[in-house]
Short mmCIF file of C-alpha atoms in Angstrom, two decimals:
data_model
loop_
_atom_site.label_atom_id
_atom_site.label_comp_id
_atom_site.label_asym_id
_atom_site.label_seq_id
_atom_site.Cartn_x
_atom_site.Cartn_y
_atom_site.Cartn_z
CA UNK A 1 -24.31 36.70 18.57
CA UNK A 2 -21.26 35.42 20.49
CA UNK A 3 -22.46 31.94 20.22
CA UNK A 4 -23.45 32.04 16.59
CA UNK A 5 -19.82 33.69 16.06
CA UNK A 6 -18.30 30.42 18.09
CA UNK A 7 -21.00 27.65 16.10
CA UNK A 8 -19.74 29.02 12.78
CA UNK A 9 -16.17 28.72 13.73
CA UNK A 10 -16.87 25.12 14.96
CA UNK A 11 -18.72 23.83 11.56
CA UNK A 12 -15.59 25.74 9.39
CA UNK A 13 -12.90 23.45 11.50
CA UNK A 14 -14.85 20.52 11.08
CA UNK A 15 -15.75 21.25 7.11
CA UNK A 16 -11.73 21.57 7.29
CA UNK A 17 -11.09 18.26 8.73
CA UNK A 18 -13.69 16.69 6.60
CA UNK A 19 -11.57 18.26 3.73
CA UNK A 20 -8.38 17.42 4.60
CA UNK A 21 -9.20 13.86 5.48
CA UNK A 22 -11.09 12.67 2.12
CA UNK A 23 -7.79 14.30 0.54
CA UNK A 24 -5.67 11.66 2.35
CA UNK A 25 -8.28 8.71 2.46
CA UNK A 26 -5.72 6.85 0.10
CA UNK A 27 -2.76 7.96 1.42
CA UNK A 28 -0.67 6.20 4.32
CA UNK A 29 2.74 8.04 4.59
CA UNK A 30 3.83 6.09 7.63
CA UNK A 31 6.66 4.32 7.54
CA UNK A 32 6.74 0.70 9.16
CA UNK A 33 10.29 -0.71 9.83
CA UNK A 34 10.35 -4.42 10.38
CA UNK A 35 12.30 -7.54 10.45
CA UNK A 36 11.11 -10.74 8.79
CA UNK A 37 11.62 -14.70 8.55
CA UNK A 38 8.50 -17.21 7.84
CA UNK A 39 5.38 -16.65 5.60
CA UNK A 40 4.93 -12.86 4.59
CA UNK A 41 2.37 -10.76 2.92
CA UNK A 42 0.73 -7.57 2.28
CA UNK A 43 2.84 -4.28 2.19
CA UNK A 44 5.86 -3.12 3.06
CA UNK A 45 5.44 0.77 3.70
CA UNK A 46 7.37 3.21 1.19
CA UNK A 47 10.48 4.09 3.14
CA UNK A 48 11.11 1.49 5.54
CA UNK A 49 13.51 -0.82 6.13
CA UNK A 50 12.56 -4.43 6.47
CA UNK A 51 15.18 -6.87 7.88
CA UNK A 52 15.03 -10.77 6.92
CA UNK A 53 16.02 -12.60 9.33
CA UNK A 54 15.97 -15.83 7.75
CA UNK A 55 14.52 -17.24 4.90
CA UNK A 56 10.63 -15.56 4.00
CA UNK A 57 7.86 -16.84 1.85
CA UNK A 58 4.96 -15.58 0.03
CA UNK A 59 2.42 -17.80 0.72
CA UNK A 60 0.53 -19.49 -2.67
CA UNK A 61 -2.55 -16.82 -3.20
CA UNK A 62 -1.20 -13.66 -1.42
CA UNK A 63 1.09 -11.79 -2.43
CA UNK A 64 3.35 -9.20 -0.84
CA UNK A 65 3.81 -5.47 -2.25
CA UNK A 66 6.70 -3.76 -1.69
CA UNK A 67 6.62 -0.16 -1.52
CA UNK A 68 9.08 2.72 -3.30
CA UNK A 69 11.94 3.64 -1.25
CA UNK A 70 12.12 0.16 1.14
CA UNK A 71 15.04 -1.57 1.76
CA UNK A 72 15.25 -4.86 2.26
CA UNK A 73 18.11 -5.75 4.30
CA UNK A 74 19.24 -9.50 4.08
CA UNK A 75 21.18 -11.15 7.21
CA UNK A 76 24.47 -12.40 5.89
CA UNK A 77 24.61 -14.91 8.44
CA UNK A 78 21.25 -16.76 7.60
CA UNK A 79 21.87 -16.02 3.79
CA UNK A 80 17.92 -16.13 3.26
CA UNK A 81 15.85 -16.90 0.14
CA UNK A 82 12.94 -15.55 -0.56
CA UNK A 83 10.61 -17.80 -1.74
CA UNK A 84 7.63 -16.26 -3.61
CA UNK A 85 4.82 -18.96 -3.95
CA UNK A 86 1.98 -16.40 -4.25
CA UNK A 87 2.42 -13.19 -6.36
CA UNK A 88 5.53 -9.98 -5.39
CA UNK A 89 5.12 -6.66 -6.79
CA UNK A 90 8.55 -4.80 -6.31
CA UNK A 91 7.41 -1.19 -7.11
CA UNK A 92 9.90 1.39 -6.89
CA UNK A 93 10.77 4.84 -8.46
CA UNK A 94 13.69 6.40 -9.96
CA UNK A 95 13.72 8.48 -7.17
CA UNK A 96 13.22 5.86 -4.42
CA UNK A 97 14.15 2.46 -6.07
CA UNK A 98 13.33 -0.65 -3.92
CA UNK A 99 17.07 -1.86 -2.67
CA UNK A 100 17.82 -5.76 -1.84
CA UNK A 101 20.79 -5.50 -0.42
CA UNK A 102 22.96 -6.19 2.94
CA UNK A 103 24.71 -4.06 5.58
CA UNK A 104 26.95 -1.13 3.98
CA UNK A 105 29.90 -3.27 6.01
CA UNK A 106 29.80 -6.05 3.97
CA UNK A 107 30.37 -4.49 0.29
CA UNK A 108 34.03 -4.94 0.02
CA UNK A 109 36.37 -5.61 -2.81
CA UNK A 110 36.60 -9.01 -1.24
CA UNK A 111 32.85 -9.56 -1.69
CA UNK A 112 32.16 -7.74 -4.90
CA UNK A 113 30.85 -11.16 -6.49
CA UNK A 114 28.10 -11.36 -3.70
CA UNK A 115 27.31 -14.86 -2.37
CA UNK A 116 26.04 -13.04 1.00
CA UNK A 117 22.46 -13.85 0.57
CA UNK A 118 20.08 -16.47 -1.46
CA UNK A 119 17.81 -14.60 -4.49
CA UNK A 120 14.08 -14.02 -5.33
CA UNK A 121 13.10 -17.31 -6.34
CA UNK A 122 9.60 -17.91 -7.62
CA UNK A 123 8.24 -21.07 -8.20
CA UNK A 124 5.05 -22.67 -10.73
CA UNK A 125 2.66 -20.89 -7.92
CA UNK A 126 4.12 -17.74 -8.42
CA UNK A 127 1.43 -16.41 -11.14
CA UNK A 128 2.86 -12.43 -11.29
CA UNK A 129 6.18 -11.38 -10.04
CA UNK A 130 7.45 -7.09 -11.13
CA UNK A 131 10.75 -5.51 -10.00
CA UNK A 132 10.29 -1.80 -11.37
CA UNK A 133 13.30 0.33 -10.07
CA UNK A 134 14.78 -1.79 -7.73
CA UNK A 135 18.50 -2.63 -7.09
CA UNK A 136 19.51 -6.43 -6.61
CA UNK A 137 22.89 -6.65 -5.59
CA UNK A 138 25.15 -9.36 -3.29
CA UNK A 139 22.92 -12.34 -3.68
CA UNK A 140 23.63 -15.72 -5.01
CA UNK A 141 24.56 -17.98 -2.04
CA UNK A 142 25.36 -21.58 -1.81
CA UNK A 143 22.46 -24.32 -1.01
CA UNK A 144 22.75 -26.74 1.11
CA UNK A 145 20.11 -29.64 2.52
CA UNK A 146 18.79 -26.98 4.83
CA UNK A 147 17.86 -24.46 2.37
CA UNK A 148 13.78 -24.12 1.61
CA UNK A 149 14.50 -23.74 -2.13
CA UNK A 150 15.92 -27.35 -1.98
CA UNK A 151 13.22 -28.72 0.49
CA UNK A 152 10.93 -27.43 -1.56
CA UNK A 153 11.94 -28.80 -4.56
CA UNK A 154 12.69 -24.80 -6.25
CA UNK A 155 15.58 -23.90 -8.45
CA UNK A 156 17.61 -26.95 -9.15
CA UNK A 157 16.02 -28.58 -6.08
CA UNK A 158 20.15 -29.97 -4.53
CA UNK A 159 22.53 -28.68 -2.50
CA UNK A 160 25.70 -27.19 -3.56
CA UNK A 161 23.90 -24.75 -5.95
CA UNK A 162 25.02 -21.15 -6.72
CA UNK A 163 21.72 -19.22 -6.48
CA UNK A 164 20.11 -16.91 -9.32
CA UNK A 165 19.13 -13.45 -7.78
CA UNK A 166 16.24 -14.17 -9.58
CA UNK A 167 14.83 -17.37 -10.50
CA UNK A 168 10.42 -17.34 -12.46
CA UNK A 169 9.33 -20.73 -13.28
CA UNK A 170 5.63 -20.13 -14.66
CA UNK A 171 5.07 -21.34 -18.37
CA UNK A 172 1.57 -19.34 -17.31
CA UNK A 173 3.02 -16.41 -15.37
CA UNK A 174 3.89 -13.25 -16.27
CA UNK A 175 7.04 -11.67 -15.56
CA UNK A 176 8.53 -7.69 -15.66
CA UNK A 177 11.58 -6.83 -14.54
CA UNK A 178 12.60 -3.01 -15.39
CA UNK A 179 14.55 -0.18 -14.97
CA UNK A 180 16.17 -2.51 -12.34
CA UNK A 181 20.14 -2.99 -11.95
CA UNK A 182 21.51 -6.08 -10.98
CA UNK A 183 25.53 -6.39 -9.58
CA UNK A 184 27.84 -7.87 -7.60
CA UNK A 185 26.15 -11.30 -8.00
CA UNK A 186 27.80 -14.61 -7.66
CA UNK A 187 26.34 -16.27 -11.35
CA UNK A 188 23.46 -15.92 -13.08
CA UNK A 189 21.53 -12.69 -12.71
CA UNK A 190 18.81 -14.48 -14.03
CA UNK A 191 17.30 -17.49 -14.91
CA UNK A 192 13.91 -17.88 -16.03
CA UNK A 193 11.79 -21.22 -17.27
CA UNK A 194 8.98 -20.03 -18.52
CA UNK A 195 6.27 -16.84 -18.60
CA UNK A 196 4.74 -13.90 -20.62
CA UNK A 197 7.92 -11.80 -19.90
CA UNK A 198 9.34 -7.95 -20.48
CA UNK A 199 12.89 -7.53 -19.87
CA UNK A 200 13.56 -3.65 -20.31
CA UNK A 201 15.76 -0.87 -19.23
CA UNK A 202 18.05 -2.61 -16.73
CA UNK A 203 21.71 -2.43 -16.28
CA UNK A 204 23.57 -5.52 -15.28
CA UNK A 205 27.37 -5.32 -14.44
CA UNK A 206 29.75 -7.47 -11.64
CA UNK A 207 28.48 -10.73 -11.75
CA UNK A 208 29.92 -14.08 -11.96
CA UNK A 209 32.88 -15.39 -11.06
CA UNK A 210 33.21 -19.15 -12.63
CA UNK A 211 30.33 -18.67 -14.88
CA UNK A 212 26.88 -17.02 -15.26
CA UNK A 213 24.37 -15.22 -17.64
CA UNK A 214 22.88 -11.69 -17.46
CA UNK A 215 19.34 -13.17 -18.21
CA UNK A 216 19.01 -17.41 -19.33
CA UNK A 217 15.70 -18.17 -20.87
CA UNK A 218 14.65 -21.99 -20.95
CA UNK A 219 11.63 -23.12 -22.39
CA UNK A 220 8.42 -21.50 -22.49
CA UNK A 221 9.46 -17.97 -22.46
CA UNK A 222 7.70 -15.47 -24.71
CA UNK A 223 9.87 -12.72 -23.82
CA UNK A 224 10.97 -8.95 -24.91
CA UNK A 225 14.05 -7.57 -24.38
CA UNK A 226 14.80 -4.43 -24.96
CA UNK A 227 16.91 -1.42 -23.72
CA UNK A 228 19.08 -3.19 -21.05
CA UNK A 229 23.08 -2.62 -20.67
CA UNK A 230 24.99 -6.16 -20.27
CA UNK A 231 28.84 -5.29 -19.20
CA UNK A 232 31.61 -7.74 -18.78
CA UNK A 233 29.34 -10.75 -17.79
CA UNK A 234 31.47 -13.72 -17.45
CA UNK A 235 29.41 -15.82 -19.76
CA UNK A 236 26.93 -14.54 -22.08
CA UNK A 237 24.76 -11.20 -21.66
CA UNK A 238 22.01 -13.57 -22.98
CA UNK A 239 21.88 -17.67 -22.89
CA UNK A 240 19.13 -18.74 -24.96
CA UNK A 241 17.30 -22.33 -24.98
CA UNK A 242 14.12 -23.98 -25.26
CA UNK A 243 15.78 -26.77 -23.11
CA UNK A 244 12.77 -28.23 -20.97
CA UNK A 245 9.27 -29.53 -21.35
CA UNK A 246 6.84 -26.63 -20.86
CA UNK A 247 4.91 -24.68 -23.94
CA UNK A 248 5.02 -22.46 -25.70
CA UNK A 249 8.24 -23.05 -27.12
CA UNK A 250 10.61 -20.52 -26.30
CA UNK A 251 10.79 -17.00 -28.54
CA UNK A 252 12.64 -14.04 -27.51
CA UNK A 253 12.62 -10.54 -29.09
CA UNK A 254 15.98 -9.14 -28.31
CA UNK A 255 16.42 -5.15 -29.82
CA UNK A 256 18.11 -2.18 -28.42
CA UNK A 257 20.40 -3.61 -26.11
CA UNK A 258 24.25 -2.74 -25.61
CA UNK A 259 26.12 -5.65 -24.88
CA UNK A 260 30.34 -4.30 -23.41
CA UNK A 261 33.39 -6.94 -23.07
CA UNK A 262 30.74 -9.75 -22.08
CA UNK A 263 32.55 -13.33 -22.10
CA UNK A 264 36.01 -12.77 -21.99
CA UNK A 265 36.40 -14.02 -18.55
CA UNK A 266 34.76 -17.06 -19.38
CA UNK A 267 37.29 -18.83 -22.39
CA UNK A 268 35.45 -21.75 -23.16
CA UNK A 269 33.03 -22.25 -26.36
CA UNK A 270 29.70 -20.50 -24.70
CA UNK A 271 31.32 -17.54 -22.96
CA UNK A 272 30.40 -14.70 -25.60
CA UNK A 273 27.16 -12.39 -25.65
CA UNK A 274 24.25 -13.96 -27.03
CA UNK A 275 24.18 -18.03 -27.05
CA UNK A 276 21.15 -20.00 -29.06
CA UNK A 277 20.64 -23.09 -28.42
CA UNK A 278 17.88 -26.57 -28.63
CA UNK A 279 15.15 -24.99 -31.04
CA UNK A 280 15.13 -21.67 -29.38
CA UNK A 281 13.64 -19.28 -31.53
CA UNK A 282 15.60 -15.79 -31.37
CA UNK A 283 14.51 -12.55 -33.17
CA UNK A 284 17.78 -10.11 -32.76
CA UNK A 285 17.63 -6.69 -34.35
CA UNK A 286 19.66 -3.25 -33.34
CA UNK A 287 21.82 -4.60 -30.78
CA UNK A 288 25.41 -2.99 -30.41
CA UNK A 289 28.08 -5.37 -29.33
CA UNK A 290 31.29 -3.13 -28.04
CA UNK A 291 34.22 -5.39 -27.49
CA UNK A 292 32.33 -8.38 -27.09
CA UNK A 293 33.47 -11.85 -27.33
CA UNK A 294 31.81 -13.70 -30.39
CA UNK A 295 28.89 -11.88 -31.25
CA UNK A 296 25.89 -13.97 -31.63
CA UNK A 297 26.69 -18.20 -31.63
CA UNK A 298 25.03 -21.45 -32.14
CA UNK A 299 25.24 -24.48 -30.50
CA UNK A 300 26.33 -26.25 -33.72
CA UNK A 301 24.92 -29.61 -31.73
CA UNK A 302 21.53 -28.00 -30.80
CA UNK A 303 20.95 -25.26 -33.19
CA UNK A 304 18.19 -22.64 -33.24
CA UNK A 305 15.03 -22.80 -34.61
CA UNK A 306 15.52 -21.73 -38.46
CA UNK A 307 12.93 -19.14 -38.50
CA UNK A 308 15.12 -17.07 -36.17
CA UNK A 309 15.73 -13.60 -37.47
CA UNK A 310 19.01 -11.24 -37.22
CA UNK A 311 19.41 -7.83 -38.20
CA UNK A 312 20.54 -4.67 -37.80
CA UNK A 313 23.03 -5.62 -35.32
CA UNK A 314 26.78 -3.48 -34.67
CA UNK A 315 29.78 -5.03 -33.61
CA UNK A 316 33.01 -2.70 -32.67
CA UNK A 317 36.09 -4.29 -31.55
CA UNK A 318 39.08 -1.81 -30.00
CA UNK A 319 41.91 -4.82 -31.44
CA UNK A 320 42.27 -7.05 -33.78
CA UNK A 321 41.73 -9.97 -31.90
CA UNK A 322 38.37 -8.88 -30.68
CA UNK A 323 37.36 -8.04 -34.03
CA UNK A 324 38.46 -10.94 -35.96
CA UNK A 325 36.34 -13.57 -33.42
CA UNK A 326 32.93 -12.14 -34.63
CA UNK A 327 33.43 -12.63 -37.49
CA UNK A 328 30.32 -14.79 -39.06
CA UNK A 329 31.02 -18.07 -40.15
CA UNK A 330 33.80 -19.00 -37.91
CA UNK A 331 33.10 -20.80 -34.64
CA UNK A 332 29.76 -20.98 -35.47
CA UNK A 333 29.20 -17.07 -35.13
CA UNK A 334 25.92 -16.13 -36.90
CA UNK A 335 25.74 -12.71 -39.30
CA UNK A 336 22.89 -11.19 -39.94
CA UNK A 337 21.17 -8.68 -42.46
CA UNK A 338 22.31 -5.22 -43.11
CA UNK A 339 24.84 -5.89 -39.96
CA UNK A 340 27.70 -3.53 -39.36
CA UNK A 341 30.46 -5.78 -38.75
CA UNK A 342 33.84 -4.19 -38.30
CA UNK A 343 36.52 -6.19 -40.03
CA UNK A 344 39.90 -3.95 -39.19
CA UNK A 345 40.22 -2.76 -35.43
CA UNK A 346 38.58 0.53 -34.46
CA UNK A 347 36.52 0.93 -37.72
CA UNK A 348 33.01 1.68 -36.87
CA UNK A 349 33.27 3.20 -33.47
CA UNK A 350 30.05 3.50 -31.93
CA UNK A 351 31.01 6.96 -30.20
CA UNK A 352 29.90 6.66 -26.83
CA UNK A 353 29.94 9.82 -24.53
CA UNK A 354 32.07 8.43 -21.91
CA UNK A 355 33.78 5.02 -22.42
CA UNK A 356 37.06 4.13 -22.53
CA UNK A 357 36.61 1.87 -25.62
CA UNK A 358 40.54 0.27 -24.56
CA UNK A 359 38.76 -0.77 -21.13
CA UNK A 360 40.87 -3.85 -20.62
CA UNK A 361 38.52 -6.85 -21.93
CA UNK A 362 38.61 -8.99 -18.41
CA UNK A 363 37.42 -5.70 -16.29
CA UNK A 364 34.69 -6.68 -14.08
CA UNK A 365 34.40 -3.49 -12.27
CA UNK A 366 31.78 -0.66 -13.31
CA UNK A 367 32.26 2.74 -12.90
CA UNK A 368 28.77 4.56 -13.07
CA UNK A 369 30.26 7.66 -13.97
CA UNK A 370 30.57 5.82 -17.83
CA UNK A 371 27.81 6.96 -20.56
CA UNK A 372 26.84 5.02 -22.87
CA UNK A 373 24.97 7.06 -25.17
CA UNK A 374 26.50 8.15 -28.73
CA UNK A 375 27.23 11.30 -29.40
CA UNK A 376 25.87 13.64 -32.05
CA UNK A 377 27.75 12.09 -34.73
CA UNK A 378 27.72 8.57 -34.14
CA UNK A 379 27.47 6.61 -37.44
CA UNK A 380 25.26 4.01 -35.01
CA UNK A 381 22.33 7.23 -34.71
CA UNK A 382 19.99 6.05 -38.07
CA UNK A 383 21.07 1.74 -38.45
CA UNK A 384 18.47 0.39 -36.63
CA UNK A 385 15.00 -0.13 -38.21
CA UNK A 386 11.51 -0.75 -36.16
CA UNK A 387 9.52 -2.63 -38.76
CA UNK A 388 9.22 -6.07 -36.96
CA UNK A 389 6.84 -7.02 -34.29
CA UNK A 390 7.09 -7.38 -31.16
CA UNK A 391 4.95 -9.62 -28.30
CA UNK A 392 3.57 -7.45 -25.57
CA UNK A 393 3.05 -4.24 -27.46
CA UNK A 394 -0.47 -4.32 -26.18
CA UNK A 395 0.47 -4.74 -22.88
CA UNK A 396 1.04 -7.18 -20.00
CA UNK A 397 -2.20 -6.64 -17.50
CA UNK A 398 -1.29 -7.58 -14.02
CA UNK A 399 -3.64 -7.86 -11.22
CA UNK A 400 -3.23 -4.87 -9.17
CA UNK A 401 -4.87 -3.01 -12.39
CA UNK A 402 -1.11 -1.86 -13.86
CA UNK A 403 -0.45 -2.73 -17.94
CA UNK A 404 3.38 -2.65 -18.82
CA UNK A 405 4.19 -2.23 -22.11
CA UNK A 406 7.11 -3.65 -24.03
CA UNK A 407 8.74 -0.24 -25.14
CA UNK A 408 9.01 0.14 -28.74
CA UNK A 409 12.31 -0.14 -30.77
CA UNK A 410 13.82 3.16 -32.00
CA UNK A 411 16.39 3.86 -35.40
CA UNK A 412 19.73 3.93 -33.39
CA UNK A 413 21.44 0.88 -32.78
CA UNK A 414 21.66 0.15 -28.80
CA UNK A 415 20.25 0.65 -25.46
CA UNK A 416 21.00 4.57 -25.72
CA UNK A 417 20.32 6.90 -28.40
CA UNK A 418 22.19 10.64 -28.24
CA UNK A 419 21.43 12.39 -25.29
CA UNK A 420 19.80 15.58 -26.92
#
């Protein structure tokens, strides 16, 4: 009886074990800290930290998955690139967004335009490339004749180059960058040549101090925009151009995006917002432009493709000056249908919940506290419309078995409707 008693025991502890271990076949909670320089690939366990020594590279046909919750830690000594040749899927959470990013030592006022590391740069190889919830912050260092990007012929391929924290160049590739926030960069945030691309639900703020774009498409770009917050860029919130030789030609679907005080630290002809140039062709519908320089220009040289499409767009300006330089017509500043163009200054306010609309125009620094929803009664609530197309509705299926989906427009004008 004692036995039998002691058997039984033994078979329920083992059933247990059984049971507990089919429930956390899948699951590895482990977190691996590492450091990094050379060819990399795989995964990079959810919590770590991974520190890059020097510059790192995803070899053509792997690819390297980055788990929520890692930081990767660049050395501002070695100013590293990372080169992805192969495939990088970034996948964070709100919770635990993916951070590239240096030592807390090294984000000072002094360095608040970056230039303490290299970027993601991914080159024709690179066939998929997603940053979902991921902060990119502090990049955009100098080449020089050492730097991989330039022996291997990447980016601009020459020394002396400010970096992009992110550079895709895959006419065939497919690129999604979202609910990602990009700051204290050097230049561009991003410049892209090429891809089946969703840009949505990012913030970009701090960035460039000579020059630089929140996102620069170049030529074969099919790309969606939508939902991202552009503030005080020094150039444009959005450069776009089907300079280059890859197809298709370039079309971007631009919607729902707020665009604050971009271009005004950037006084020549293409520091504004949203810049169309060489046969791009540009769809732009229920964007809100708050104190923006210019609103949406040509390149009176290299204009747009004519079967580019505006409407629905709202433009606020807090003075008189602001307001009067989007107006359409002058300086080559296209209108658009049913717009809501203020003409006096301070007529249509947009209502925001928490922005000092008299933010002075040059202000490059963000303070996250600001919301940039409307309130309740924000005449910007029912002017946008969602009747046009858009061209990854159906989805952009990656290989690890995930489909993201360009989100769909919505009847208030912006990246933020009211809160409630």
């Amino acid at each position: 009886m004692k036995s039998n008693q002691i058997f039984k025991l033994l078979m329920l502890a083992l059933l247990a074990l059984a049971g507990c271990e089919k429930a956390n076949i899948d699951v590895d909670t482990t977190v691996v800290d590492g450091s990094a320089i050379g060819e990399v690939s795989g995964v990079w366990a959810k919590g770590s930290t991974q520190v890059i020594k020097g510059d790192i590279v995803i070899p053509e046909g792997k690819s390297l998955t980055i788990e929520e919750g890692v930081t990767v830690l660049m050395d501002t000594l070695a100013k590293p690139e990372i080169i992805v040749k192969g495939n990088l899927y970034a996948l964070g959470t709100a919770e635990n967004p993916i951070k590239f990013t240096v030592n807390e030592f090294y984000k000072t006022a002094k360095k608040k335009f970056g230039k303490l590391w290299g970027g993601i740069l991914a080159g024709p190889t690179c066939e998929e490339l997603v940053l979902d919830h991921a902060v990119i912050e502090y990049a955009g260092s100098t080449t020089s004749d050492a730097s991989t990007s330039v022996k291997m012929g990447l980016y601009k391929a020459v020394a002396g180059e400010n970096l992009p924290a992110l550079w895709f160049s895959n006419a065939k590739g497919k690129l999604v960058v979202q609910n990602t926030v990009f700051r204290n960069l050097q230049e561009d945030c991003t410049y892209i040549e090429g891809g089946k691309i969703i840009f949505a639900n990012n913030v970009f703020y701090t960035t460039g101090v000579t020059g630089g774009e929140a996102m620069n498409f170049k030529s074969g770009c099919l790309a969606d925009i939508a939902y991202n917050l552009v503030y005080s860029t020094n150039t444009n919130a959005l450069k776009l151009s089907n300079t280059g030789d890859k197809t298709p030609q370039t079309y971007i679907i631009i919607y729902n995006n707020t665009l604050v005080n971009t271009g005004w630290r950037r006084p020549t002809a293409k520091g504004g917002s949203v810049w169309v140039e060489s046969t791009v062709r540009a769809d732009l519908y229920n964007n809100l432009f708050a104190n923006t320089r210019f609103g949406i220009k040509r390149d009176p040289k290299k204009p747009e493709d004519a079967r580019s499409a505006y409407s629905n767009n709202w433009y606020y300006g807090f003075d008189q000056v602001t307001v009067n330089q989007f107006q359409p017509g002058s300086n080559d500043v296209i209108g658009g249908k049913n717009d809501v163009i203020s003409k006096v200054a301070g007529e249509n306010d947009p209502k925001f919940v928490n922005y000092p609309l008299n933010t002075a125009l040059n202000n490059a620094d963000f303070n996250t506290s600001w919301d940039f929803h409307l309130q309740g009664n924000s005449p910007a609530l029912a002017k946008g419309i969602t009747n046009f197309t858009r061209h990854h509705a159906a989805g952009i299926v990656m290989k690890n078995g995930i489909t993201y989906i360009s989100p769909a427009p919505s009847t208030f004008v912006g990246a933020y409707g009211n809160k409630n």
